[in-house]
GROMACS .gro file of C-alpha atoms in nm:
model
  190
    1UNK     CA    1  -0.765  -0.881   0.024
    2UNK     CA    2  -0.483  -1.082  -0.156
    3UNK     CA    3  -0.266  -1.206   0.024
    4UNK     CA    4   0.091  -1.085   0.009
    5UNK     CA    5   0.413  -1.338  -0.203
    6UNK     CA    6   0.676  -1.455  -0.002
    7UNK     CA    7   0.933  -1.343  -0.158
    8UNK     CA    8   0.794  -1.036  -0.407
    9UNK     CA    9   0.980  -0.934  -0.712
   10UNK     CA   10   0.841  -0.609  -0.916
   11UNK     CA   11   1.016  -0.365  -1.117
   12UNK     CA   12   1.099  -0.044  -0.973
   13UNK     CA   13   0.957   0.323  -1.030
   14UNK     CA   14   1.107   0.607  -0.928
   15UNK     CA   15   0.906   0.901  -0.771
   16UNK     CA   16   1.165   1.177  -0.709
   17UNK     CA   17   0.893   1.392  -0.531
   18UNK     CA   18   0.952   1.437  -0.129
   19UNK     CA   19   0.607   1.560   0.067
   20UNK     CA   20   0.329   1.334  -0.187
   21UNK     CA   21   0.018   1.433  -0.011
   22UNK     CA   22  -0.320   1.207  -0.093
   23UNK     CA   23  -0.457   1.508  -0.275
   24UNK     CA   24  -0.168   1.441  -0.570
   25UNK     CA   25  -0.218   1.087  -0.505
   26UNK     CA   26  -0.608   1.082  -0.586
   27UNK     CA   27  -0.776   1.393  -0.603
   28UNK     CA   28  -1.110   1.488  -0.499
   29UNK     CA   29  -1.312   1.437  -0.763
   30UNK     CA   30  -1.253   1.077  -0.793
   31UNK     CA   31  -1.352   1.031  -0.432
   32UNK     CA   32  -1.734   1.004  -0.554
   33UNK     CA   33  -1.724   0.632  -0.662
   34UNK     CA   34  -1.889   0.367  -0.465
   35UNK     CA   35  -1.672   0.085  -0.512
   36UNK     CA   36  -1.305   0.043  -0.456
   37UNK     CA   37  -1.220  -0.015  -0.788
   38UNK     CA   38  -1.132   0.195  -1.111
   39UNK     CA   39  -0.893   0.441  -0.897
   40UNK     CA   40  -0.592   0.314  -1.102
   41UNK     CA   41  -0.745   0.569  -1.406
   42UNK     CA   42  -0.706   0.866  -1.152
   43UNK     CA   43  -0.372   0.784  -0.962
   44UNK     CA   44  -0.171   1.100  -1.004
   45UNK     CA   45  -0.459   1.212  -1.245
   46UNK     CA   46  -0.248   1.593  -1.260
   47UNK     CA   47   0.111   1.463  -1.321
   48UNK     CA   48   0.003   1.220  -1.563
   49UNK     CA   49  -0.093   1.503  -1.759
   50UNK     CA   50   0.273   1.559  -1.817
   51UNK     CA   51   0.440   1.336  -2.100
   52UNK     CA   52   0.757   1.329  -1.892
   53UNK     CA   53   0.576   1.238  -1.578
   54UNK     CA   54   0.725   0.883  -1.492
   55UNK     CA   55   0.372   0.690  -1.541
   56UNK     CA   56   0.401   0.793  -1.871
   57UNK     CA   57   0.741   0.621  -1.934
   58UNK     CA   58   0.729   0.301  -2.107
   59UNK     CA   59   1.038   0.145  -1.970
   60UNK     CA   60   0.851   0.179  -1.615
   61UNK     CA   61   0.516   0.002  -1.748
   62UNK     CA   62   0.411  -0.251  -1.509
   63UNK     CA   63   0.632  -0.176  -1.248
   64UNK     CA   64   0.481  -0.249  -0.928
   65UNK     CA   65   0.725  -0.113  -0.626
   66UNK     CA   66   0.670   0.272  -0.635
   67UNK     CA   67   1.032   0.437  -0.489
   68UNK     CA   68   0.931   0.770  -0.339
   69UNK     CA   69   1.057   1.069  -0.116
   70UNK     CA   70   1.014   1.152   0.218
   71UNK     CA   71   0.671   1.230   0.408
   72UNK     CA   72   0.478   0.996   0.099
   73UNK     CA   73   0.107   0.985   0.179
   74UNK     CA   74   0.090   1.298   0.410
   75UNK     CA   75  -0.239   1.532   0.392
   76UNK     CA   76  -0.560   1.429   0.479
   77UNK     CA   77  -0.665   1.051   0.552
   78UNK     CA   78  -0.849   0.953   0.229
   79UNK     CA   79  -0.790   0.566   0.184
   80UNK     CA   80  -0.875   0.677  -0.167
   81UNK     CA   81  -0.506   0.740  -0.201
   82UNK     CA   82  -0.429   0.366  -0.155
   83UNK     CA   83  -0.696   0.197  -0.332
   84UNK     CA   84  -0.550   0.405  -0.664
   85UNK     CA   85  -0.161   0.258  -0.613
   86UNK     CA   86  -0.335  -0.087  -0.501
   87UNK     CA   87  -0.571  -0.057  -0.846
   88UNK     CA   88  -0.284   0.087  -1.095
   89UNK     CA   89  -0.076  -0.211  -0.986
   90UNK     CA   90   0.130  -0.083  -0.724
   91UNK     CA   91   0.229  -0.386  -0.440
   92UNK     CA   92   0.486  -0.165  -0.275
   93UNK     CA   93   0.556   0.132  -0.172
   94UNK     CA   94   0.965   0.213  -0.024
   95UNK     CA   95   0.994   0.614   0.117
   96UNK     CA   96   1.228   0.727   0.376
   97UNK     CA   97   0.921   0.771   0.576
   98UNK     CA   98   0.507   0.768   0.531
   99UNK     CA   99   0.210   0.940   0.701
  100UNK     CA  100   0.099   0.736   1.013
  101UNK     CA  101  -0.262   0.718   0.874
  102UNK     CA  102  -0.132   0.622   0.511
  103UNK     CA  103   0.091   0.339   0.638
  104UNK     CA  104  -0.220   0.188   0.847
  105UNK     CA  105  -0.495   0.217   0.514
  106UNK     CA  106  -0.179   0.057   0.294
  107UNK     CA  107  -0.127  -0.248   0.531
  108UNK     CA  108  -0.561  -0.257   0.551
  109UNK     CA  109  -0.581  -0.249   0.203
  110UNK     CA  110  -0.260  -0.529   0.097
  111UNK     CA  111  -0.005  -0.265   0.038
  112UNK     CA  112   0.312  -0.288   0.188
  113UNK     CA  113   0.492   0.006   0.262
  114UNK     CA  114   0.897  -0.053   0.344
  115UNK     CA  115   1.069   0.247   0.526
  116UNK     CA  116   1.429   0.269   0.390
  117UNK     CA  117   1.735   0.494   0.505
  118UNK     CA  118   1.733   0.822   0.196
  119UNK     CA  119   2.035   0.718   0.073
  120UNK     CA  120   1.943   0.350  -0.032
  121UNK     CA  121   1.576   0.491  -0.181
  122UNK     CA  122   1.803   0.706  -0.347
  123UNK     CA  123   2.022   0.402  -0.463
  124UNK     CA  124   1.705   0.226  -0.559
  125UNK     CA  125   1.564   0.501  -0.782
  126UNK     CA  126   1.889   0.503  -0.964
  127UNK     CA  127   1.839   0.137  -1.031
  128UNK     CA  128   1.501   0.193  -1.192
  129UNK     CA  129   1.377   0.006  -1.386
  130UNK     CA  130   1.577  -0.288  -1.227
  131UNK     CA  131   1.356  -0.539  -1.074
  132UNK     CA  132   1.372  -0.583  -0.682
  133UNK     CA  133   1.263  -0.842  -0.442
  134UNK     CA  134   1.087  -0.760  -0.153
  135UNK     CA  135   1.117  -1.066   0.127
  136UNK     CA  136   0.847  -1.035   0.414
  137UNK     CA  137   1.025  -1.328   0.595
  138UNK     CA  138   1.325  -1.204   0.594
  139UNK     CA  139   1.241  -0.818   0.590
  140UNK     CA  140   1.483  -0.716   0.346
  141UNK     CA  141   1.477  -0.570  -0.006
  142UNK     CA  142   1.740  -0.664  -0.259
  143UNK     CA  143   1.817  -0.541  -0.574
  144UNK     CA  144   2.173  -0.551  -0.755
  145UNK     CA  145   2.384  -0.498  -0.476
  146UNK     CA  146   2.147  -0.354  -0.288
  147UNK     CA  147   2.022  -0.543   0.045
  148UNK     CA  148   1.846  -0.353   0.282
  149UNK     CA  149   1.675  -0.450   0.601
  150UNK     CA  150   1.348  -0.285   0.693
  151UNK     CA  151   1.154  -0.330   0.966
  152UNK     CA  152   0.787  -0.472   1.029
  153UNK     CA  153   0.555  -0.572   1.314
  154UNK     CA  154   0.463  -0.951   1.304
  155UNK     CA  155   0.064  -0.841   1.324
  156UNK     CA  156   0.075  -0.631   1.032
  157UNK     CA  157   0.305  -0.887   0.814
  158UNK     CA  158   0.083  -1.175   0.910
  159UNK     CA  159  -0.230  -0.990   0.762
  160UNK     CA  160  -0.023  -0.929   0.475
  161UNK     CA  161   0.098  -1.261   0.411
  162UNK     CA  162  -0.239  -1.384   0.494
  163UNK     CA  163  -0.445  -1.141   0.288
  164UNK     CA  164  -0.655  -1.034   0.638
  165UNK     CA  165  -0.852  -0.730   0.628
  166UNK     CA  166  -1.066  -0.607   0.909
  167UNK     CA  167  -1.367  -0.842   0.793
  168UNK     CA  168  -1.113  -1.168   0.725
  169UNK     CA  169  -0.949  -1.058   1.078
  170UNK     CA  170  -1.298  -1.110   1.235
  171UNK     CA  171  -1.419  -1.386   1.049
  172UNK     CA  172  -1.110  -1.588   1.176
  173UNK     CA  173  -1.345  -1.579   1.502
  174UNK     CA  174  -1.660  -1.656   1.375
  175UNK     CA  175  -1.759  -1.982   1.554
  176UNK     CA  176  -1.681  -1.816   1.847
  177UNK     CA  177  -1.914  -1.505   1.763
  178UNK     CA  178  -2.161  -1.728   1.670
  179UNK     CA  179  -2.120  -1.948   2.050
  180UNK     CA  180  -2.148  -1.578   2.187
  181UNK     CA  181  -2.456  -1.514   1.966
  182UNK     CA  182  -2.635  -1.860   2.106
  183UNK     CA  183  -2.523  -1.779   2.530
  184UNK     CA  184  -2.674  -1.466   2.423
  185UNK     CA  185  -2.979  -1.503   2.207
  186UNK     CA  186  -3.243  -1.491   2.505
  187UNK     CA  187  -3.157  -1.133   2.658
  188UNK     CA  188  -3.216  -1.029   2.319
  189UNK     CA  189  -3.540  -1.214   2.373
  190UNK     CA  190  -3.651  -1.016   2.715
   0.00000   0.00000   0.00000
């Protein structure tokens, strides 16, 4: 996966929804493709049907740090639902809170998700489209005159920074699977 900038900058896009489940995210019928790519097309596929739907906005093209309500990424535990934000662009995701199983696909997948009190989302939705900076080092999120901290285990901002996924995790130890492989190679043998 890419790896993650110290600092990130990306313009902001508001998402005034609480309770996004991974059904409005992605929906089903997208879920049939073999490769993690060309999700972007479907993210939101119903909303975007809407002209006022905030996609659809130009003065929020290319934004990249999606600022959403409460419970973002509930419902069921398709990773679907973060390969579309990761493939439409999205680097970020800031929500008063997240789905357990959403936050850990995000962080497998490069997308870092940055839990924020309601009242500074809010304050950062206002601010759309302003441009914010997102600092993994020092765990804060700035924009105008707004500086919040968040908070982030070391393992899951060193695979960000790092751009580890389960396979570069593991390959980080492959002479030593390989050593393990050779002590082992004659019991596979017998």
């Amino acid at each position: 996966m890419r790896a993650f900038p110290v600092p990130y900058a990306g313009g902001l896009v508001p998402l005034r929804r609480a309770s996004v489940d991974t059904d409005q995210i992605i929906a089903s019928e997208w879920l049939k493709r073999v490769s993690r790519t060309g999700y972007g097309e479907g993210l939101f596929g119903q909303w975007r049907e809407d002209p006022s739907f905030v996609l659809n906005d130009p003065a929020y093209a290319g934004g990249s740090v999606l600022v959403a309500g409460p419970s973002f990424g509930c419902g069921s535990s398709r990773e679907h639902a973060v390969w579309a934000l990761d493939d439409y662009g999205f680097r970020v995701v800031i929500a008063p809170s997240f789905a357990d199983i959403f936050r850990g696909n995000a962080a497998k997948v490069g997308l870092l998700t940055v839990v924020l009190p309601e009242d500074v989302v809010t304050a950062l939705q206002d601010a759309a489209p302003a441009s914010a900076t997102v600092d993994l080092d020092a765990r804060t999120v700035t924009c105008g005159d707004v500086v919040a901290s968040f908070e982030i285990d070391d393992f899951t901002r060193t695979r960000l920074v790092e751009g580890l996924d389960d396979i570069g995790l593991t390959l980080r130890h492959e002479a030593d699977i390989a050593a393990y492989e050779a002590r082992t190679a004659h019991r596979a043998k017998s």
